[in-house]
XYZ file of C-alpha atoms in Angstrom:
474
model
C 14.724 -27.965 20.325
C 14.161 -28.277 24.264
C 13.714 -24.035 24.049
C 11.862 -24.089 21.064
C 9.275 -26.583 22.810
C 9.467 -24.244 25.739
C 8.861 -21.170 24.312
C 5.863 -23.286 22.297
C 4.444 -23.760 25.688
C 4.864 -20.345 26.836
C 3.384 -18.644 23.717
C 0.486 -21.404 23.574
C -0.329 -20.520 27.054
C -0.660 -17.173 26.802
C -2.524 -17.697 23.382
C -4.501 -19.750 25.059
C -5.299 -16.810 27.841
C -5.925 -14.484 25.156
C -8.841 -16.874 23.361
C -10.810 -17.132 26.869
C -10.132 -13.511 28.138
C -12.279 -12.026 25.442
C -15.213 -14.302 26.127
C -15.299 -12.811 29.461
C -14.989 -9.101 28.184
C -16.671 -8.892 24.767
C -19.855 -10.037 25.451
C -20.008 -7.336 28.478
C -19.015 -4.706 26.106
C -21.286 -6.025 23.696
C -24.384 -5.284 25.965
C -23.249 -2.588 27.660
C -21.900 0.080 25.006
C -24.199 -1.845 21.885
C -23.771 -1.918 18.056
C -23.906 2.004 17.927
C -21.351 2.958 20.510
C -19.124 0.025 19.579
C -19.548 0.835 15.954
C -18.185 4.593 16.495
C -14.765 2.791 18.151
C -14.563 0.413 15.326
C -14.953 3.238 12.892
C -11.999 5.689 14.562
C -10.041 2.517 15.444
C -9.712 1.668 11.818
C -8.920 5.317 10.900
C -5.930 5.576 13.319
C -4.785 1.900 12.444
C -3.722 3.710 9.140
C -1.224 5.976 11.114
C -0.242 3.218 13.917
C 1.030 1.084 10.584
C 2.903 3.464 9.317
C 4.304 4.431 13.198
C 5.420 0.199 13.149
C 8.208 0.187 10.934
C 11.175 -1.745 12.006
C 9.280 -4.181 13.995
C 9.746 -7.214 11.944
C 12.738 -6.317 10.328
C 14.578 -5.619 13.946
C 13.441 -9.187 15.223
C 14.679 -10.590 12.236
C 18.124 -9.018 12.417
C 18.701 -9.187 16.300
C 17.826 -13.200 15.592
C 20.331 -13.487 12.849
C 22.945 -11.494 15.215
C 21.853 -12.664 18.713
C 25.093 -14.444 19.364
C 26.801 -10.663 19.067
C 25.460 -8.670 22.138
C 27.771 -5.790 20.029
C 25.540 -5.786 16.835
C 21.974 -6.351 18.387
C 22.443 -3.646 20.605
C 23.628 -1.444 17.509
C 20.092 -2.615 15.625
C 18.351 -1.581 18.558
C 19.298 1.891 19.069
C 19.713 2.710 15.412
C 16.180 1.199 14.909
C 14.621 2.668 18.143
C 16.060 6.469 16.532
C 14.881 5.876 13.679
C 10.871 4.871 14.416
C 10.895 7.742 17.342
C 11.793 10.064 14.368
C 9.188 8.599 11.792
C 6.665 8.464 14.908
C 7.085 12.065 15.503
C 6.099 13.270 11.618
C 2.994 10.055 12.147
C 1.507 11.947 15.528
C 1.921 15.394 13.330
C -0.038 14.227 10.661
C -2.765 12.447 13.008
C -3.858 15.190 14.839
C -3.947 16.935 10.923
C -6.280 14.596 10.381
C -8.381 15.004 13.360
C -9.034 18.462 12.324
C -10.566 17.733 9.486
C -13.123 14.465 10.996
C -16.553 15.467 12.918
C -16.210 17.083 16.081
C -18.266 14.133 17.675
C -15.423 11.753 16.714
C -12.469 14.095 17.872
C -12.219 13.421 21.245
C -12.486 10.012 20.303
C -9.325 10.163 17.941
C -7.368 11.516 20.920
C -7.981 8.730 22.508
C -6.937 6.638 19.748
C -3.878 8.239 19.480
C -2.048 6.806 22.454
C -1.794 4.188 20.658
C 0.108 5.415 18.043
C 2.532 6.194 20.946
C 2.236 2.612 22.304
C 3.156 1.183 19.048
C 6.481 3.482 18.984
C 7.782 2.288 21.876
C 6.943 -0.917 21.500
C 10.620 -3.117 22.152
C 8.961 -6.701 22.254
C 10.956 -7.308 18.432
C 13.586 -7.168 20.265
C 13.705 -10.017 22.835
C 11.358 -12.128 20.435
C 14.830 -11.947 18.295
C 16.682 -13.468 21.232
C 13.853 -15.954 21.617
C 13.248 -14.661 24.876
C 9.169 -15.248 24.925
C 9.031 -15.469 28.770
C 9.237 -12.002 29.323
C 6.910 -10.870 27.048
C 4.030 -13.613 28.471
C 4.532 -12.843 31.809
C 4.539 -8.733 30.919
C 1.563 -9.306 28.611
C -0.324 -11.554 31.391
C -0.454 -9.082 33.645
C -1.330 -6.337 31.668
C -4.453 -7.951 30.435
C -5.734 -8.753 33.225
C -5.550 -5.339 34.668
C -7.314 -4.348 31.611
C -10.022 -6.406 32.080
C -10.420 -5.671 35.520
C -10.649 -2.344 34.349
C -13.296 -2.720 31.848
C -15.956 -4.407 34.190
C -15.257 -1.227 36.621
C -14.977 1.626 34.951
C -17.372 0.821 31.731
C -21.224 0.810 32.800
C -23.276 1.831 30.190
C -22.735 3.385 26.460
C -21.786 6.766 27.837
C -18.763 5.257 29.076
C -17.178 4.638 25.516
C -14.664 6.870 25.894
C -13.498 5.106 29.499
C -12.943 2.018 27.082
C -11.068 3.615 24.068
C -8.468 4.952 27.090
C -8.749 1.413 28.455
C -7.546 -0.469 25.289
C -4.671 2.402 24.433
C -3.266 2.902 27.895
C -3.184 -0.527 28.583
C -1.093 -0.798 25.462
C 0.951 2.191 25.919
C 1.935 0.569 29.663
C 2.344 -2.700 28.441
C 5.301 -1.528 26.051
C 6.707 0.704 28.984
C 6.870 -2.404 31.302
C 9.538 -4.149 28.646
C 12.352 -0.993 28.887
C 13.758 -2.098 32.587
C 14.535 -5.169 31.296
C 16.395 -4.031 28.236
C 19.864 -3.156 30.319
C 20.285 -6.510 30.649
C 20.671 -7.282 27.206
C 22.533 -3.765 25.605
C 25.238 -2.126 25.303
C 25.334 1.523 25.509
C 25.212 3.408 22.052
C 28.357 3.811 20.013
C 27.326 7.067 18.652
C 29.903 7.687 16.696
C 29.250 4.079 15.024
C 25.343 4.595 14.660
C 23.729 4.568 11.111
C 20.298 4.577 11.591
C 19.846 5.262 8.111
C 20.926 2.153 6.756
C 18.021 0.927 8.294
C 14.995 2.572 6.179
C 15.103 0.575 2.860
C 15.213 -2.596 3.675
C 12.557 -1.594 7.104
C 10.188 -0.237 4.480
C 10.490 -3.102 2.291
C 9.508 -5.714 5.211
C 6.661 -3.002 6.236
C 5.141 -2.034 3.242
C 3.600 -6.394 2.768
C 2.397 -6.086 6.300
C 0.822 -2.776 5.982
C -1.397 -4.227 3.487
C -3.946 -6.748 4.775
C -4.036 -4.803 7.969
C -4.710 -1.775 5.432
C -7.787 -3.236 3.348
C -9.343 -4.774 6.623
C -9.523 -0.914 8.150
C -10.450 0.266 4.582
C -13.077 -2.386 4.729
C -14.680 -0.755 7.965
C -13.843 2.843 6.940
C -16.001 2.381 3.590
C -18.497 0.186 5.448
C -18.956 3.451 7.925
C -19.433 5.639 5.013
C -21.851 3.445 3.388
C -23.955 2.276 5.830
C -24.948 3.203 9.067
C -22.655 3.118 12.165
C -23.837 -0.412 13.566
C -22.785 -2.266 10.544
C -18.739 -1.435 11.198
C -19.389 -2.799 14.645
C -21.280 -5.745 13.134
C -18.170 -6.487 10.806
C -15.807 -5.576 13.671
C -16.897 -8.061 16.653
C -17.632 -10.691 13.802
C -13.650 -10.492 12.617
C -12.741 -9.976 16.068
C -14.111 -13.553 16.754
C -11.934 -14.846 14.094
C -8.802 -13.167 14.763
C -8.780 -14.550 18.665
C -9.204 -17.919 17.109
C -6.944 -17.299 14.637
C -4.183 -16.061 16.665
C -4.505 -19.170 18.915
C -4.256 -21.512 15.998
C -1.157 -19.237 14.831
C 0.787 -19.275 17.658
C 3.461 -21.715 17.267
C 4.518 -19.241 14.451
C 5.745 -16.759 16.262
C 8.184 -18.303 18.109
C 9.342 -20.437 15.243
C 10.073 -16.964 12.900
C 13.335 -16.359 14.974
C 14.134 -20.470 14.382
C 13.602 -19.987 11.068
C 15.524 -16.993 10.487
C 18.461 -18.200 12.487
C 18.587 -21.379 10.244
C 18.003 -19.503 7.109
C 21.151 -18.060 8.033
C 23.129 -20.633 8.843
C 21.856 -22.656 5.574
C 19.925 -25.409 6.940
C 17.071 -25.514 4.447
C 16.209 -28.747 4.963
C 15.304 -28.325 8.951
C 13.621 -25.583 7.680
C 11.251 -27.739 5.295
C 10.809 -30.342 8.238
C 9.864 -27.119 10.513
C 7.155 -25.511 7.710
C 6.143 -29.510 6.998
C 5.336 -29.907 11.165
C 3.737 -26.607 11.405
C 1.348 -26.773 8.772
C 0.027 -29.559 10.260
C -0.488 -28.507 13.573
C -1.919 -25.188 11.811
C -4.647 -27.908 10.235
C -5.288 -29.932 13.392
C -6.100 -26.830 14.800
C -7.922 -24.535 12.370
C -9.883 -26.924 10.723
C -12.136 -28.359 13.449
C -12.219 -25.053 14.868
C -13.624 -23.515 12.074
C -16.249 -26.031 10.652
C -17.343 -26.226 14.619
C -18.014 -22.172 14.411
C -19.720 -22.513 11.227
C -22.254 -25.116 12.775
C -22.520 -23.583 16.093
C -22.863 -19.801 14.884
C -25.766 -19.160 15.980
C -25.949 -20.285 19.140
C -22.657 -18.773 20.135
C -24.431 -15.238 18.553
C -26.936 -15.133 20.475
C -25.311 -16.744 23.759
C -22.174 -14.055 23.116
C -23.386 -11.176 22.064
C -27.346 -11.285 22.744
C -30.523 -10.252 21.231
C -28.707 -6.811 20.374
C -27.095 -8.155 17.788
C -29.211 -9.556 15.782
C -28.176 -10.549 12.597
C -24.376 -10.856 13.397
C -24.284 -14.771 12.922
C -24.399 -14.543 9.389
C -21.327 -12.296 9.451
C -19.137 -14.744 11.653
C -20.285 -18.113 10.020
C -19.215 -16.717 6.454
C -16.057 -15.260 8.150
C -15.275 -18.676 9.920
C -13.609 -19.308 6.792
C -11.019 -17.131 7.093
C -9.791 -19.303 9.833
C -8.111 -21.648 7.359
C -7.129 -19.215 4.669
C -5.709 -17.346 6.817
C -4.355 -20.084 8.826
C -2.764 -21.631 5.854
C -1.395 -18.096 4.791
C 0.358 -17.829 8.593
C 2.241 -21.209 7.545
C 3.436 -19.998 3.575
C 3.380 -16.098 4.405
C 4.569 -15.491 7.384
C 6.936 -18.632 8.971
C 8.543 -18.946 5.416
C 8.916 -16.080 2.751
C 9.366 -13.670 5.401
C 11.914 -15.695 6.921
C 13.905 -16.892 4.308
C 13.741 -13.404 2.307
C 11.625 -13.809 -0.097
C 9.902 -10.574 0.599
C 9.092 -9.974 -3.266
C 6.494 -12.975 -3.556
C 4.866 -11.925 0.205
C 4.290 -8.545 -0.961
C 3.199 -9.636 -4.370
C 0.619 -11.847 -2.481
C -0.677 -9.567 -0.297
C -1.290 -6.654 -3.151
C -2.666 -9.058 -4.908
C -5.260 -9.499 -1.884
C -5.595 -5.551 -1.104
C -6.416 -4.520 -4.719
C -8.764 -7.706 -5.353
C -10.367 -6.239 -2.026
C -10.191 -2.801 -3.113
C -11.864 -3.728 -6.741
C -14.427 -5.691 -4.766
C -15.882 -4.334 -1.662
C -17.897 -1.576 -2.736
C -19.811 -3.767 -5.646
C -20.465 -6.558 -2.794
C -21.700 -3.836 -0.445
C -23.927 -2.818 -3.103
C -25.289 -6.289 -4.269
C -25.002 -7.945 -0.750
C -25.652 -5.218 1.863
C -23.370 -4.802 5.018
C -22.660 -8.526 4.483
C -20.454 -7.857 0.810
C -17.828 -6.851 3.272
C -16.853 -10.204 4.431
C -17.594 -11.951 0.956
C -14.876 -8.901 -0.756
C -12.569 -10.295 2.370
C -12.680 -13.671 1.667
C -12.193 -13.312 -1.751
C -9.076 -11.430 -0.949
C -7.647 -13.591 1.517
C -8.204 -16.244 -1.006
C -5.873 -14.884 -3.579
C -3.357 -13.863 -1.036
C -2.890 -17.840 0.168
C -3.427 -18.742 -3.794
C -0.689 -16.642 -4.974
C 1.638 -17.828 -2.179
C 0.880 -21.876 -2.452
C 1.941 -20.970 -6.089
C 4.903 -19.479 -5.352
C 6.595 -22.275 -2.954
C 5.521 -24.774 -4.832
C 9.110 -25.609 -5.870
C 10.937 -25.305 -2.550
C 7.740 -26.345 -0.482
C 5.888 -30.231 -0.909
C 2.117 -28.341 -1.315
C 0.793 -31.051 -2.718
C 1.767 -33.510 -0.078
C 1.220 -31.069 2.578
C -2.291 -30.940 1.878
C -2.205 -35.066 1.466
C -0.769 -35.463 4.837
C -3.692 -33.567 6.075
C -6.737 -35.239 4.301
C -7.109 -37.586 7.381
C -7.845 -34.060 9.627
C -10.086 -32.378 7.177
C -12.429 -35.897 7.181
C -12.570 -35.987 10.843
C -13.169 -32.020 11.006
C -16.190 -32.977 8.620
C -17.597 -35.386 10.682
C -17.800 -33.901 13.560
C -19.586 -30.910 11.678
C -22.174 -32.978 10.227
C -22.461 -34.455 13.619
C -23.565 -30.968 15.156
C -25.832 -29.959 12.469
C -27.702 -32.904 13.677
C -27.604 -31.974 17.122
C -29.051 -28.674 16.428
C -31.971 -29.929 15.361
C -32.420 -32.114 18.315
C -31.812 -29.626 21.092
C -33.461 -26.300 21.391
C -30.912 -22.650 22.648
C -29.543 -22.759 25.981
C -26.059 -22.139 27.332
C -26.052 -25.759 28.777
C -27.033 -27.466 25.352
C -24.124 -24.868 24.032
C -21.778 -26.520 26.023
C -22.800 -29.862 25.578
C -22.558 -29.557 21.656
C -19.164 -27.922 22.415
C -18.026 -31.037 24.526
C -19.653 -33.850 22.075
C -17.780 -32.304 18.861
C -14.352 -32.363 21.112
C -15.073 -35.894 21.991
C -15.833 -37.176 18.644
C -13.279 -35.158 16.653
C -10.150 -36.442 19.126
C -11.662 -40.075 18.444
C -11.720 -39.383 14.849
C -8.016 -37.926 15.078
C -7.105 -41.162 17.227
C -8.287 -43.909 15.315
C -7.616 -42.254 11.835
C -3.357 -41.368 12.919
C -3.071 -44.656 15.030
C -0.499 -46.211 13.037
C 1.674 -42.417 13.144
C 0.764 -42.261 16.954
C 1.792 -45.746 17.644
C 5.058 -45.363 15.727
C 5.910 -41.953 17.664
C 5.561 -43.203 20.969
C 7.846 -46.420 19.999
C 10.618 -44.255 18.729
C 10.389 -41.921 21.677
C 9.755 -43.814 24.422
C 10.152 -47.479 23.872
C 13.582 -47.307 25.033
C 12.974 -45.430 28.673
């Protein structure tokens, strides 16, 4: 458990890097390129995200067998050249049909897809699965660290004004595309050359598409979201959407990431039969997931509009009603992290996640056109929601006889009433203190206080008994 704390801390750190980085960089692009420029990335973004799915296959599938095999240098390094084969062959016939597609989009938006497209590259070289299946999450930190902030760096440099759109588009994808490279030095360490006469990449493609086709989904309907919110509407609205769900996807990959180191855990003692650490594990995470997601998503309901307009400025006007509706997607999809992700995927029971997730993408699909038409630009996020919500629905049903729900839940009760109080406690602030940045952070600082307090006084007796059992003795 010492490594799986470890790698906890590396993860968290870097998670924790990745939530603070962007509110150094996205309120700069925000008032430098504006709604319209960003709102032409969002829109090509979202239209090449359909091809860099597609270009991903093997990625969770290869993690999960190099974890189950990671004590056999001989088999992981079979998965990983029969795997890397097989996505630089299904790569190949993505990039073909990409630039197909580019011939057939608006000239102004070509040289904007090209751009795009190195991304599509990025993701096909990308060999992180593999040393997240040997648990080895230093590496990727420390490569991913770096990379970022050379990207940054680059950002405040090189992007000025809204001409300079295309500068950031190569930004984001070569920054990528060099981040994967980085990982390949490291990989003779940990292979074996090739038995070519062994290799059988093909054995490889079912069960890869059946672990790809559940991810491809959400990722899917959010890029079909922005793709018919482009068509629709004008430009500015996909990069009101976008920024608004880029907000909640930092915070949401913050809250989520003890998950991705415990996936491997998981896997490695859902092959070894130990279902009941892997209850304990699930039990543990979810609520972490809640003492995390909860307070941080009633505190961006009551501060959205002071964060708007401190984040992304006058500009955007408007775009705090998109991210106070979409704070809730922090615990759905939170919640969904815990069921989805750290335990059907895990323990194979693929057929409920991708049940759960089409579910989601044709409630969405059935959905987000009428709620554009009723609500405006603002039906996108209610048609997400609503999806999200029958994607963590379907799944709480579908555990509920090898998972506790029901106690899960209980054991969090305690959170969700401190989470409330300290919301009510910042509506009431609002009123008394008029916009600045220093009343931002004061409100910021007084809901920390008060929700710790909360946490403190309401899990004393749990708090109390931990330390005794741990420490009493030293």
């Amino acid at each position: 458990m010492n490594g799986l704390k470890r790698s906890y801390f590396y993860n968290a750190s870097y998670q924790l890097f990745s939530l603070f980085l962007p509110l150094l960089t996205m309120p700069y692009i925000a008032r430098v390129l504006g709604p319209s420029s960003l709102g032409i990335h969002s829109y090509t973004a979202a239209n090449t995200q359909y091809f860099i799915l597609v270009a991903s296959i093997g990625i969770t599938y290869g993690c999960q067998q190099v974890s189950a095999n990671r004590q056999n240098k001989y088999l992981t390094s079979q998965i990983f050249w029969e795997l890397l084969l097989l996505r630089l062959l299904i790569s190949a016939f993505v990039i073909i049909l990409f630039f197909i597609f580019t011939t057939y989009t608006k000239n102004i938006y070509r040289i904007y897809y090209f751009a795009q497209s190195l991304q599509i590259i990025a993701i096909t070289l990308d060999t992180s699965w593999f040393f997240q299946g040997l648990e080895k999450f230093k590496l990727i930190i420390i490569r991913n660290f770096l990379i970022r902030i050379v990207s940054a760096v680059c950002i405040f440099v090189l992007v000025k004004d809204t001409t300079d759109l295309l500068a950031y588009i190569y930004i984001i994808s070569l920054t990528a595309l060099i981040c994967n490279l980085l990982l390949f030095p490291s990989l003779k360490n940990e292979l074996e050359k090739p038995y070519i006469q062994k290799s059988n990449f093909l054995r490889h493609i079912k069960p890869a598409i059946l672990l790809l086709l559940p991810e491809m989904v959400i990722p899917l309907y959010v890029s079909i979201n922005k793709t018919i919110l482009g068509l629709t509407n004008n430009i500015s609205a996909v990069a009101y959407f976008e920024n608004a769900d880029r907000i909640t996807k930092v915070l949401i990959t913050f809250i989520t990431a003890l998950g991705a180191i415990l996936i491997p855990r998981i896997n490695y003692l859902y092959a070894h039969q130990k279902f009941e650490q892997i209850k304990k594990i699930i039990n543990t995470s979810f609520l972490i997931t809640n003492f995390l997601c909860l307070p941080i998503s009633l505190g961006m309901l009551a501060l959205s509009k002071d964060f708007s307009l401190l984040f992304f400025s006058n500009k955007f006007s408007g775009i705090e009603c998109f991210i106070s509706i979409d704070t809730m997607l922090i615990i759905i999809i939170s919640w969904s992290n815990v069921i989805g992700i750290q335990f059907l995927i895990p323990t194979q029971r693929m057929k409920q996640y991708f049940y759960s997730v089409t579910i989601g993408a044709f409630a969405n699909l059935l959905l987000v056109y009428p709620f554009i038409l009723i609500c405006h630009d603002i039906g996108v996020v209610y048609a997400t929601i609503m999806a999200e919500v029958a994607v963590t629905s379907y799944q709480f049903y579908t555990v509920r006889k090898h998972l506790d729900i029901q106690q899960m839940l209980l054991d969090s009760s305690k959170i969700l009433i401190a989470a409330i109080i300290m919301f009510m406690t910042l509506l009431y602030i609002n009123q008394l203190l008029s916009f600045s940045i220093w009343h931002f952070m004061l409100k910021i600082v007084i809901g920390v206080i008060i929700y710790i307090l909360l946490i403190l006084i309401l899990f004393f007796k749990t708090l109390k008994r931990y330390i005794l059992n741990n420490y009493a003795s030293s």
